[in-house]
Short mmCIF file of C-alpha atoms in Angstrom, two decimals:
data_model
loop_
_atom_site.label_atom_id
_atom_site.label_comp_id
_atom_site.label_asym_id
_atom_site.label_seq_id
_atom_site.Cartn_x
_atom_site.Cartn_y
_atom_site.Cartn_z
CA MET G 215 -47.74 5.05 -29.04
CA ALA G 216 -44.98 3.02 -26.19
CA ARG G 217 -41.86 3.37 -29.04
CA ARG G 218 -43.13 7.45 -28.92
CA ARG G 219 -43.27 7.57 -24.42
CA THR G 220 -39.84 5.36 -24.57
CA ASP G 221 -38.71 8.17 -26.79
CA LYS G 222 -39.90 10.90 -24.74
CA VAL G 223 -38.28 8.99 -21.71
CA THR G 224 -34.77 9.08 -23.58
CA ALA G 225 -34.58 13.03 -24.27
CA GLY G 226 -35.76 13.54 -20.93
CA ALA G 227 -33.42 11.59 -19.92
CA VAL G 228 -30.50 13.54 -21.68
CA GLY G 229 -32.03 16.13 -20.79
CA VAL G 230 -31.81 16.03 -17.34
CA ALA G 231 -27.66 14.12 -17.48
CA SER G 232 -27.06 17.52 -20.25
CA ALA G 233 -28.63 19.89 -16.83
CA GLU G 234 -26.56 17.49 -14.97
CA GLN G 235 -23.01 17.88 -16.31
CA GLN G 236 -23.52 21.76 -16.87
CA PHE G 237 -24.20 21.76 -13.40
CA LEU G 238 -21.15 20.03 -12.34
CA ARG G 239 -18.82 22.21 -15.07
CA LEU G 240 -20.43 25.76 -13.51
CA MET G 241 -19.98 24.19 -9.60
CA SER G 242 -16.60 23.47 -10.38
CA HIS G 243 -15.42 26.90 -11.87
CA GLU G 244 -17.60 28.79 -8.98
CA MET G 245 -15.48 26.63 -6.21
CA ARG G 246 -12.42 26.08 -7.91
CA THR G 247 -11.64 29.90 -8.46
CA PRO G 248 -11.90 31.62 -5.45
CA LEU G 249 -10.17 28.74 -3.69
CA ASN G 250 -7.25 29.50 -6.75
CA GLY G 251 -7.05 32.88 -5.63
CA VAL G 252 -6.76 31.73 -1.74
CA ILE G 253 -3.71 29.44 -2.71
CA GLY G 254 -2.23 31.28 -5.00
CA MET G 255 -2.24 34.64 -2.85
CA LEU G 256 -0.76 33.00 -0.05
CA GLY G 257 1.66 31.45 -2.25
CA LEU G 258 2.96 35.28 -2.74
CA LEU G 259 2.48 36.21 0.27
CA SER G 260 4.91 33.28 1.58
CA ARG G 261 7.79 34.65 -0.82
CA THR G 262 7.43 38.07 1.59
CA ARG G 263 9.63 38.56 4.57
CA LEU G 264 7.74 37.07 7.21
CA ASP G 265 9.27 36.01 10.45
CA GLY G 266 9.29 32.55 12.08
CA ALA G 267 5.34 32.79 13.29
CA GLN G 268 3.84 34.60 10.16
CA ARG G 269 5.64 31.56 7.83
CA ALA G 270 3.71 28.98 9.72
CA TYR G 271 0.44 30.36 9.72
CA ALA G 272 0.98 31.80 5.82
CA GLU G 273 2.06 27.91 4.99
CA ALA G 274 -0.39 26.38 7.53
CA ALA G 275 -2.89 28.21 5.95
CA ARG G 276 -2.35 27.74 2.07
CA SER G 277 -1.96 23.36 3.18
CA SER G 278 -5.82 23.65 4.29
CA ALA G 279 -6.86 25.60 0.84
CA GLU G 280 -4.97 22.69 -1.22
CA HIS G 281 -6.76 19.83 0.68
CA LEU G 282 -9.97 21.82 -0.03
CA LEU G 283 -8.94 22.22 -3.13
CA GLY G 284 -8.18 18.37 -3.41
CA LEU G 285 -11.31 17.47 -1.45
CA VAL G 286 -13.29 19.65 -4.36
CA ASN G 287 -11.50 17.85 -7.27
CA ASP G 288 -12.17 14.67 -6.28
CA LEU G 289 -16.16 15.45 -4.85
CA LEU G 290 -16.51 16.63 -8.76
CA ASP G 291 -14.26 13.67 -10.54
CA TYR G 292 -16.32 11.45 -8.61
CA ALA G 293 -19.67 12.49 -9.48
CA ARG G 294 -18.75 12.70 -13.40
CA LEU G 295 -17.74 9.36 -13.51
CA GLU G 296 -20.83 7.98 -10.93
CA ALA G 297 -22.96 10.46 -13.71
CA GLY G 298 -21.25 7.99 -16.50
CA LYS G 299 -20.32 11.85 -18.24
CA LEU G 300 -16.96 10.33 -19.48
CA GLU G 301 -16.01 10.57 -23.08
CA PHE G 302 -12.62 8.85 -24.02
CA ASP G 303 -10.90 10.31 -27.19
CA ALA G 304 -8.10 8.08 -28.65
CA ALA G 305 -5.93 9.95 -30.19
CA PRO G 306 -1.37 9.46 -30.11
CA VAL G 307 -0.29 9.94 -26.69
CA ASP G 308 4.05 10.57 -26.47
CA LEU G 309 3.98 8.39 -23.34
CA GLU G 310 7.85 10.20 -22.89
CA ALA G 311 5.96 13.63 -22.43
CA LEU G 312 3.33 12.59 -20.30
CA VAL G 313 5.06 10.60 -17.78
CA ARG G 314 7.74 13.19 -17.74
CA GLY G 315 5.10 16.20 -17.37
CA VAL G 316 3.13 14.24 -14.20
CA ALA G 317 6.85 14.24 -12.36
CA GLU G 318 7.96 17.68 -13.40
CA LEU G 319 4.68 18.86 -11.94
CA LEU G 320 4.94 16.85 -8.86
CA SER G 321 8.48 17.75 -8.84
CA PRO G 322 8.22 21.05 -6.67
CA ARG G 323 6.02 19.57 -3.70
CA ALA G 324 8.16 16.25 -3.47
CA HIS G 325 11.44 18.32 -3.53
CA ASP G 326 10.27 20.62 -0.70
CA ARG G 327 9.09 17.03 1.08
CA GLY G 328 12.74 16.45 0.82
CA LEU G 329 12.12 13.30 -1.59
CA GLU G 330 13.54 12.37 -5.08
CA ILE G 331 11.21 12.27 -8.18
CA ALA G 332 12.02 10.09 -11.19
CA TRP G 333 10.79 8.33 -14.30
CA SER G 334 11.72 6.61 -17.09
CA VAL G 335 10.30 4.64 -20.36
CA ALA G 336 11.57 1.63 -21.16
CA ALA G 337 12.70 1.16 -25.14
CA ASP G 338 10.17 -1.22 -26.04
CA ALA G 339 7.40 0.55 -24.66
CA PRO G 340 6.14 1.93 -27.87
CA ASP G 341 3.70 5.39 -28.12
CA VAL G 342 -0.07 4.62 -28.48
CA LEU G 343 -3.70 5.28 -29.09
CA ALA G 344 -5.32 6.82 -25.70
CA ASP G 345 -7.08 9.42 -23.44
CA GLU G 346 -4.04 11.62 -22.64
CA GLY G 347 -5.82 13.19 -20.00
CA ARG G 348 -7.41 10.38 -18.72
CA LEU G 349 -3.96 8.27 -18.38
CA ARG G 350 -2.53 11.88 -17.09
CA GLN G 351 -5.49 11.54 -14.18
CA VAL G 352 -4.67 7.95 -13.34
CA LEU G 353 -0.91 9.19 -13.04
CA PHE G 354 -1.43 12.06 -11.59
CA ASN G 355 -3.85 10.55 -9.48
CA LEU G 356 -1.39 7.97 -7.59
CA ALA G 357 2.11 9.83 -7.68
CA GLY G 358 0.13 12.25 -5.87
CA ASN G 359 -0.40 9.60 -3.48
CA ALA G 360 2.98 8.47 -3.37
CA VAL G 361 4.34 11.69 -2.84
CA LYS G 362 2.05 12.59 0.32
CA PHE G 363 2.46 9.34 1.76
CA THR G 364 6.30 8.96 1.29
CA ALA G 365 7.83 10.82 4.57
CA SER G 366 11.36 9.90 3.38
CA GLY G 367 12.97 8.77 0.02
CA GLY G 368 10.98 8.43 -3.03
CA VAL G 369 8.67 8.16 -5.87
CA ARG G 370 9.49 6.27 -9.21
CA ILE G 371 7.16 6.82 -12.20
CA ALA G 372 7.77 4.03 -14.96
CA VAL G 373 6.47 2.74 -17.62
CA GLU G 374 6.87 -0.90 -18.95
CA ARG G 375 5.70 -3.28 -21.71
CA THR G 376 3.76 -6.29 -20.32
CA GLY G 377 2.79 -7.95 -23.68
CA GLY G 378 0.30 -8.09 -26.33
CA THR G 379 0.57 -7.71 -30.19
CA ALA G 380 2.78 -5.02 -31.84
CA ALA G 381 -0.54 -3.22 -32.93
CA ARG G 382 -2.25 -3.46 -29.62
CA PRO G 383 0.27 -3.52 -27.19
CA ARG G 384 -0.20 -4.13 -23.79
CA LEU G 385 1.52 -1.68 -20.66
CA ALA G 386 1.83 -1.41 -17.05
CA PHE G 387 2.60 2.19 -15.46
CA ILE G 388 4.32 1.44 -12.35
CA ILE G 389 4.47 4.19 -9.19
CA ASP G 390 6.76 2.74 -6.30
CA ASP G 391 7.90 4.73 -3.46
CA THR G 392 9.23 4.19 -0.23
CA GLY G 393 6.02 4.95 1.86
CA PRO G 394 4.72 2.91 4.89
CA GLY G 395 3.09 0.28 2.46
CA VAL G 396 -0.77 -0.91 2.46
CA PRO G 397 -0.94 -4.11 4.50
CA ALA G 398 -2.90 -6.45 2.72
CA GLU G 399 -5.98 -6.26 4.75
CA ALA G 400 -6.29 -3.14 3.19
CA ARG G 401 -5.38 -3.51 -0.68
CA GLU G 402 -8.96 -3.67 -1.60
CA ARG G 403 -10.63 -0.99 0.96
CA ILE G 404 -8.15 1.76 -0.48
CA PHE G 405 -9.99 1.30 -3.83
CA GLU G 406 -13.33 2.01 -2.57
CA GLU G 407 -14.97 5.60 -2.06
CA PHE G 408 -13.75 6.95 0.88
CA GLY G 409 -11.96 3.89 1.83
CA HIS G 410 -8.24 4.65 3.97
CA VAL G 411 -5.44 2.73 5.10
CA ASP G 412 -6.83 3.35 8.52
CA ALA G 413 -9.29 5.82 9.89
CA THR G 414 -6.85 8.06 10.93
CA ASP G 415 -5.09 8.34 7.24
CA ALA G 416 -7.76 10.85 6.54
CA SER G 417 -6.55 13.58 9.16
CA ARG G 418 -3.28 13.08 9.37
CA PHE G 419 -3.12 13.18 5.64
CA GLY G 420 -6.14 14.76 4.25
CA GLY G 421 -8.33 14.16 1.39
CA ALA G 422 -11.72 12.10 1.14
CA GLY G 423 -10.29 8.95 -0.03
CA LEU G 424 -11.94 9.63 -3.39
CA GLY G 425 -8.64 9.21 -6.01
CA LEU G 426 -7.92 5.93 -5.67
CA ALA G 427 -11.68 5.12 -5.97
CA VAL G 428 -11.25 7.60 -9.15
CA VAL G 429 -8.47 6.00 -10.46
CA ARG G 430 -10.34 2.51 -10.07
CA LYS G 431 -12.71 3.87 -12.50
CA LEU G 432 -10.83 5.13 -14.86
CA ALA G 433 -8.71 2.11 -15.24
CA ALA G 434 -12.04 -0.36 -15.32
CA ALA G 435 -13.81 2.50 -18.36
CA MET G 436 -9.86 1.75 -20.24
CA ASP G 437 -10.65 -2.18 -19.89
CA GLY G 438 -7.67 -1.87 -17.70
CA SER G 439 -7.12 -2.81 -13.67
CA VAL G 440 -5.43 -1.52 -11.34
CA SER G 441 -3.39 -2.61 -8.10
CA VAL G 442 -0.95 -2.17 -5.51
CA ALA G 443 1.18 -4.73 -3.73
CA ASP G 444 4.71 -4.44 -1.70
CA ARG G 445 7.34 -3.08 -3.50
CA PRO G 446 10.18 -5.93 -4.37
CA ASP G 447 13.02 -4.69 -4.17
CA GLY G 448 12.65 -2.93 -0.84
CA PRO G 449 10.30 -0.83 1.72
CA GLY G 450 7.41 0.58 0.15
CA ALA G 451 4.48 0.31 -2.06
CA ARG G 452 4.12 -0.22 -5.66
CA PHE G 453 1.07 0.69 -7.97
CA ARG G 454 0.10 -0.76 -10.82
CA PHE G 455 -2.04 0.25 -13.96
CA GLU G 456 -2.19 -2.69 -16.67
CA ALA G 457 -4.28 -1.90 -19.87
CA ALA G 458 -3.85 -2.64 -23.44
CA PHE G 459 -3.61 0.20 -26.28
CA GLY G 460 -3.69 0.76 -29.67
CA ALA G 461 -0.10 1.75 -30.91
CA ALA G 462 0.82 5.03 -32.26
CA PRO G 463 1.59 5.36 -35.85
CA ASP G 464 4.95 6.04 -36.22
CA ALA G 465 6.05 5.81 -32.83
CA GLU G 466 9.65 5.03 -32.97
CA ARG G 467 11.98 7.24 -30.49
CA GLY G 468 15.57 8.08 -31.29
CA ARG G 469 18.57 6.01 -30.01
CA PRO G 470 21.45 8.86 -30.11
CA LEU G 471 23.55 7.00 -27.63
CA ALA G 472 23.58 4.10 -29.49
CA GLY G 473 27.23 2.15 -28.77
CA GLN G 474 27.92 4.40 -26.22
CA ALA G 475 28.48 3.62 -22.92
CA VAL G 476 27.99 5.65 -19.54
CA SER G 477 27.78 4.93 -15.96
CA VAL G 478 26.11 6.24 -13.39
CA LEU G 479 26.26 6.77 -9.58
CA SER G 480 23.93 8.05 -7.23
CA PRO G 481 23.19 6.69 -3.68
CA ASP G 482 18.86 7.21 -4.72
CA PRO G 483 18.13 3.92 -6.18
CA PHE G 484 14.93 5.73 -8.23
CA VAL G 485 17.42 7.98 -9.51
CA ARG G 486 19.63 5.98 -10.28
CA ARG G 487 17.34 3.55 -11.44
CA ALA G 488 15.68 5.89 -13.80
CA ALA G 489 18.93 7.36 -15.57
CA MET G 490 20.18 3.92 -16.48
CA ALA G 491 16.66 3.31 -17.84
CA GLN G 492 17.31 6.34 -20.20
CA VAL G 493 20.39 5.81 -21.45
CA GLU G 494 19.66 2.57 -22.03
CA ALA G 495 16.44 4.07 -23.95
CA SER G 496 18.87 6.21 -25.83
CA GLY G 497 20.50 3.17 -26.99
CA GLY G 498 23.41 3.26 -24.57
CA ALA G 499 24.85 0.68 -22.08
CA VAL G 500 25.59 1.47 -18.44
CA VAL G 501 28.21 0.40 -17.62
CA ASP G 502 30.87 0.25 -14.63
CA GLY G 503 34.37 2.64 -15.10
CA ALA G 504 32.65 4.53 -18.45
CA SER G 505 34.42 7.60 -20.31
CA VAL G 506 31.23 9.24 -19.37
CA VAL G 507 29.57 9.14 -15.55
CA LEU G 508 26.35 10.72 -14.14
CA ILE G 509 26.89 11.41 -10.79
CA ASP G 510 24.45 13.01 -7.75
CA HIS G 511 25.55 15.83 -6.07
CA ALA G 512 23.20 13.66 -3.35
CA ALA G 513 26.64 11.34 -3.69
CA ARG G 514 28.71 14.14 -2.14
CA GLU G 515 30.45 13.18 1.25
CA SER G 516 29.64 16.41 3.45
CA ALA G 517 26.21 18.41 3.25
CA HIS G 518 28.24 21.43 1.99
CA GLY G 519 30.61 19.35 -0.59
CA LEU G 520 30.87 18.75 -3.54
CA ALA G 521 30.37 15.12 -5.33
CA VAL G 522 33.75 14.16 -6.39
CA ARG G 523 34.30 13.61 -10.22
CA PRO G 524 36.26 9.93 -10.67
CA ALA G 525 39.88 10.84 -12.38
CA ASP G 526 39.98 9.92 -16.49
CA SER G 527 36.52 10.54 -17.09
CA ARG G 528 34.10 13.56 -18.45
CA ALA G 529 31.44 14.39 -15.34
CA VAL G 530 27.60 15.68 -15.53
CA VAL G 531 26.25 16.11 -11.88
CA LEU G 532 22.92 15.45 -11.53
CA LEU G 533 21.04 18.45 -9.34
CA LYS G 534 17.35 19.48 -8.03
CA PRO G 535 16.24 23.02 -9.39
CA SER G 536 17.18 24.69 -5.52
CA GLU G 537 20.88 23.91 -5.96
CA ARG G 538 21.26 25.57 -9.37
CA ASP G 539 23.78 27.76 -7.53
CA LEU G 540 26.13 24.91 -7.53
CA ILE G 541 26.15 24.80 -11.71
CA ALA G 542 29.42 27.41 -11.05
CA ARG G 543 31.01 25.45 -8.49
CA TYR G 544 30.80 22.08 -10.50
CA ARG G 545 32.21 23.76 -13.70
CA SER G 546 35.16 25.43 -12.29
CA ALA G 547 35.58 21.52 -10.06
CA GLY G 548 36.53 20.02 -13.69
CA PHE G 549 32.56 19.03 -14.26
CA HIS G 550 31.38 18.87 -17.69
CA GLY G 551 27.83 19.64 -17.66
CA TYR G 552 25.01 19.13 -15.60
CA LEU G 553 21.24 17.71 -15.25
CA ILE G 554 18.12 18.99 -13.61
CA LYS G 555 15.88 16.06 -11.64
CA PRO G 556 13.79 14.46 -12.46
CA LEU G 557 16.03 14.26 -15.66
CA ARG G 558 14.68 14.42 -19.34
CA ARG G 559 15.88 11.59 -21.63
CA ALA G 560 16.71 14.09 -24.47
CA SER G 561 18.47 16.33 -22.25
CA LEU G 562 20.37 13.69 -20.76
CA ALA G 563 21.20 12.16 -24.36
CA GLU G 564 22.71 15.78 -25.19
CA ARG G 565 24.73 16.29 -22.13
CA VAL G 566 26.23 12.92 -22.28
CA LEU G 567 27.02 13.39 -25.92
CA ALA G 568 28.80 16.60 -24.95
CA ALA G 569 30.94 14.86 -23.13
CA VAL G 570 32.06 12.86 -25.11
CA GLY G 571 32.76 15.13 -27.86
CA SER G 572 34.94 17.16 -25.42
CA GLN G 573 37.03 13.84 -25.71
CA THR G 574 37.97 13.83 -29.21
CA ALA G 575 39.94 15.65 -31.24
CA ARG G 576 38.66 19.09 -32.28
CA LEU G 577 37.74 19.19 -35.86
CA PRO G 578 38.41 22.13 -38.35
CA GLY G 579 35.71 24.65 -38.61
CA PRO G 580 33.52 26.72 -35.88
CA PRO G 581 33.48 25.39 -32.81
CA PRO G 582 30.19 23.58 -31.79
CA ALA G 583 27.35 25.80 -29.80
CA PRO G 584 26.94 25.73 -26.59
CA LEU G 585 24.22 23.35 -24.93
CA ALA G 586 21.25 25.46 -24.02
CA ASP G 587 20.74 25.86 -19.74
CA ASP G 588 18.11 23.58 -18.49
CA ASP G 589 14.70 26.54 -18.17
CA ARG G 590 14.41 24.91 -15.10
CA VAL G 591 17.44 26.68 -13.83
CA LEU G 592 17.32 30.05 -15.45
CA PRO G 593 14.45 32.31 -13.20
CA GLY G 594 14.09 35.93 -14.66
CA ARG G 595 15.08 35.39 -18.10
CA PHE G 596 12.23 36.75 -19.85
CA SER G 597 12.56 40.13 -19.13
CA GLY G 598 11.31 42.59 -21.79
CA THR G 599 8.75 39.12 -22.62
CA ARG G 600 5.49 41.19 -23.82
CA VAL G 601 2.34 40.03 -22.37
CA LEU G 602 -1.25 40.03 -22.41
CA LEU G 603 -3.47 38.71 -19.47
CA VAL G 604 -6.86 38.40 -20.35
CA GLU G 605 -8.55 37.91 -16.86
CA ASP G 606 -11.90 38.63 -15.21
CA ASN G 607 -11.59 37.88 -11.85
CA PRO G 608 -8.98 40.02 -10.13
CA VAL G 609 -7.69 38.67 -7.98
CA GLY G 610 -6.62 36.06 -9.89
CA ALA G 611 -4.69 38.68 -12.55
CA LEU G 612 -3.80 40.08 -9.51
CA LEU G 613 -1.38 36.63 -8.63
CA ALA G 614 -0.79 35.73 -12.42
CA SER G 615 0.35 39.31 -13.01
CA THR G 616 2.50 39.65 -10.05
CA LEU G 617 4.00 36.08 -10.62
CA LEU G 618 4.50 37.17 -14.62
CA LYS G 619 6.58 40.59 -13.68
CA ARG G 620 8.71 38.82 -11.18
CA GLU G 621 10.07 36.61 -13.88
CA GLY G 622 10.62 39.89 -15.79
CA CYS G 623 7.55 39.92 -18.20
CA ALA G 624 5.90 43.80 -19.07
CA VAL G 625 2.33 42.86 -18.50
CA GLU G 626 -0.63 44.35 -19.35
CA THR G 627 -4.40 43.52 -18.41
CA ALA G 628 -7.74 43.00 -20.33
CA ALA G 629 -10.76 41.95 -18.25
CA SER G 630 -12.46 40.39 -21.05
CA GLY G 631 -12.44 38.56 -24.83
CA ASP G 632 -13.58 41.95 -26.39
CA GLU G 633 -10.37 44.30 -24.58
CA ALA G 634 -8.36 41.53 -25.41
CA LEU G 635 -9.19 41.75 -29.27
CA GLU G 636 -9.06 45.56 -29.13
CA ALA G 637 -5.04 45.08 -27.25
CA MET G 638 -4.43 43.37 -29.75
CA LYS G 639 -5.28 45.69 -33.16
CA ARG G 640 -3.05 48.22 -30.12
CA ALA G 641 -0.30 46.23 -29.90
CA ARG G 642 1.85 43.30 -30.52
CA TYR G 643 2.44 40.44 -27.60
CA ASP G 644 5.09 37.70 -27.12
CA LEU G 645 2.31 35.68 -25.78
CA VAL G 646 -1.24 35.76 -24.36
CA PHE G 647 -2.92 34.06 -21.42
CA MET G 648 -6.37 33.78 -21.61
CA ASP G 649 -9.43 32.88 -18.99
CA MET G 650 -11.28 30.31 -20.57
CA ARG G 651 -14.73 31.71 -18.64
CA MET G 652 -15.13 34.94 -18.86
CA PRO G 653 -18.44 37.72 -19.24
CA GLY G 654 -19.44 38.74 -22.54
CA MET G 655 -17.19 37.20 -25.07
CA ASP G 656 -15.05 33.93 -23.61
CA GLY G 657 -11.42 32.72 -24.15
CA PRO G 658 -12.13 30.39 -26.87
CA THR G 659 -14.46 32.42 -28.59
CA ALA G 660 -11.65 35.50 -28.30
CA ALA G 661 -8.68 33.14 -29.47
CA ARG G 662 -10.86 31.94 -32.92
CA GLU G 663 -11.56 36.01 -33.74
CA LEU G 664 -7.65 36.33 -33.31
CA ARG G 665 -6.89 33.51 -35.39
CA ALA G 666 -9.49 34.21 -38.23
CA ARG G 667 -7.97 37.63 -38.13
CA GLY G 668 -4.50 35.79 -39.31
CA ASP G 669 -2.82 37.08 -35.62
CA ARG G 670 -0.75 33.78 -34.60
CA THR G 671 0.35 35.00 -31.30
CA PRO G 672 0.99 31.86 -29.02
CA ILE G 673 -2.03 31.26 -26.73
CA VAL G 674 -1.80 29.82 -23.67
CA ALA G 675 -5.33 29.19 -21.94
CA LEU G 676 -5.94 29.22 -18.37
CA THR G 677 -8.81 27.49 -16.23
CA ALA G 678 -9.90 26.67 -13.19
CA ASN G 679 -11.22 23.28 -14.26
CA ALA G 680 -9.23 19.87 -15.02
CA PHE G 681 -11.64 18.77 -17.41
CA ALA G 682 -9.89 17.06 -20.09
CA GLU G 683 -12.83 18.34 -22.30
CA ASP G 684 -11.42 22.12 -21.26
CA ARG G 685 -8.20 20.89 -22.41
CA LYS G 686 -9.46 19.61 -26.25
CA ALA G 687 -11.86 22.96 -26.08
CA CYS G 688 -8.85 25.30 -25.72
CA LEU G 689 -6.97 23.30 -28.65
CA GLU G 690 -9.70 23.35 -31.24
CA ALA G 691 -10.68 27.25 -30.34
CA GLY G 692 -6.89 27.69 -32.07
CA MET G 693 -4.87 28.56 -28.13
CA ASN G 694 -1.87 26.75 -28.51
CA ASP G 695 -1.73 25.43 -24.45
CA HIS G 696 -3.57 25.23 -21.55
CA LEU G 697 -2.56 25.57 -17.70
CA VAL G 698 -4.55 24.64 -14.31
CA LYS G 699 -4.78 27.24 -11.66
CA PRO G 700 -3.61 27.51 -9.35
CA LEU G 701 -1.04 28.71 -11.93
CA GLU G 702 2.74 27.19 -10.29
CA LEU G 703 5.41 28.84 -10.73
CA GLU G 704 7.29 26.16 -12.70
CA SER G 705 4.74 25.66 -14.95
CA LEU G 706 4.63 29.29 -15.34
CA ARG G 707 8.02 29.69 -16.30
CA SER G 708 8.00 26.35 -18.97
CA ALA G 709 5.06 27.74 -20.23
CA LEU G 710 7.20 31.01 -21.08
CA SER G 711 9.78 29.08 -22.18
CA ARG G 712 7.81 27.10 -24.90
CA TRP G 713 6.25 30.12 -26.00
CA THR G 714 8.44 32.73 -26.15
CA ASN G 715 11.20 33.59 -28.85
CA ARG G 716 14.43 35.17 -26.78
CA GLU G 717 15.72 36.77 -29.62
CA VAL G 718 12.63 38.51 -31.21
CA ARG G 719 10.72 40.82 -29.32
CA ALA G 720 7.84 42.04 -30.26
CA LYS G 721 6.86 45.36 -30.65
CA VAL G 722 4.01 47.86 -30.21
CA ALA G 723 2.16 48.54 -33.55
CA VAL G 724 1.94 51.56 -35.23
#
């Protein structure tokens, strides 16, 4: 009898927990959707012709809306952690792709504030088995916090190995900044619920003080720890998340720069250190006076001039995406290429090898193909790309459609999964952007139907939720990628670059 009563109580508790989980998911969607619309439309407004006062009003409104969205995200994340509803799915994690993605997602915000943001993964830090979504959340919260509290200088995200075994390495995820630092007496308090360094932080910087509390709970759930200290090599703070993970199989990275010497010139210590780490992770050596040199545009002597190319060297300039207009000038000045910050290790190795190749005697045969331009400096190159946008919210549809059309895409819209299936019977598209939650047939169901037909058109899920389960659900349904609203121009361009073929355009079916 007691056993039966216990079973009933347990079943009831599970039912209540399931209802709470469903409520959290519903509230997440219902609260984020209108906020995403507000932020997105204000973003579009800010790209129109406004006078100074109008632009200031629009930016203030967007800042307030982003603050509110951040508060909603923190509250929902914290509620889920308190309810014990987090599940961890261990799978191979490409550490470089993870850290690069976080840095590139935060780079527009950092660059708008005049900050540098850089990343690196040490050569001896292997890829691991972990829940990528949870790791991303920890890094994004810590690095996002660093960007928010840093007024000048920059932020660096690094991964280093701190021990462990070959089967279970121990890694440290380090976020350095040049901000005001965290006083010793506040270093425990900031990881508590609603904790701040001082009482004025909430009003000056926004936020409920839950972001770091979420990080601590996630770290504990991964049997790890999180801490903060002074940055050892200068002013600012160092946040550190450390944990042991299973080693991913076949996790070795390429070393294309083995035996190659490279010099790095940058006035910013984070950019310089990250570039050096990426050269070394690629097998190269960083030395002074090398025949190939990476030169930061920030090293220029005058505000409107160019960085000086060292004599007798092959130089590659480092630029922010907003400095793309300088590429032609640097080429005319004798530079052998460019790299966009935050740097990508694969691109760095390619540019260095291309510069090395320009030194050697030309071998018989056709010349090597030119290196592709970085996707972050090629706006408007999607002219003629046929996109189907599946979105039931009219504000969300207007925002996404406007951004896509500005990139040169030909956009058709559908308001439900059923409409999307009918549209794809009539025509072929290069890419589909599909909302996850819609009345009637939702996004995952529509994706399964398309895949069952044999349709392999790339599908990118759009969702107002930031939950890792949503990404897992979209991939299980046969979708290829996942974007979180509000849509940002850079992330949209990246998705277009990943999933469209510039050489073969889809044509309307007959």
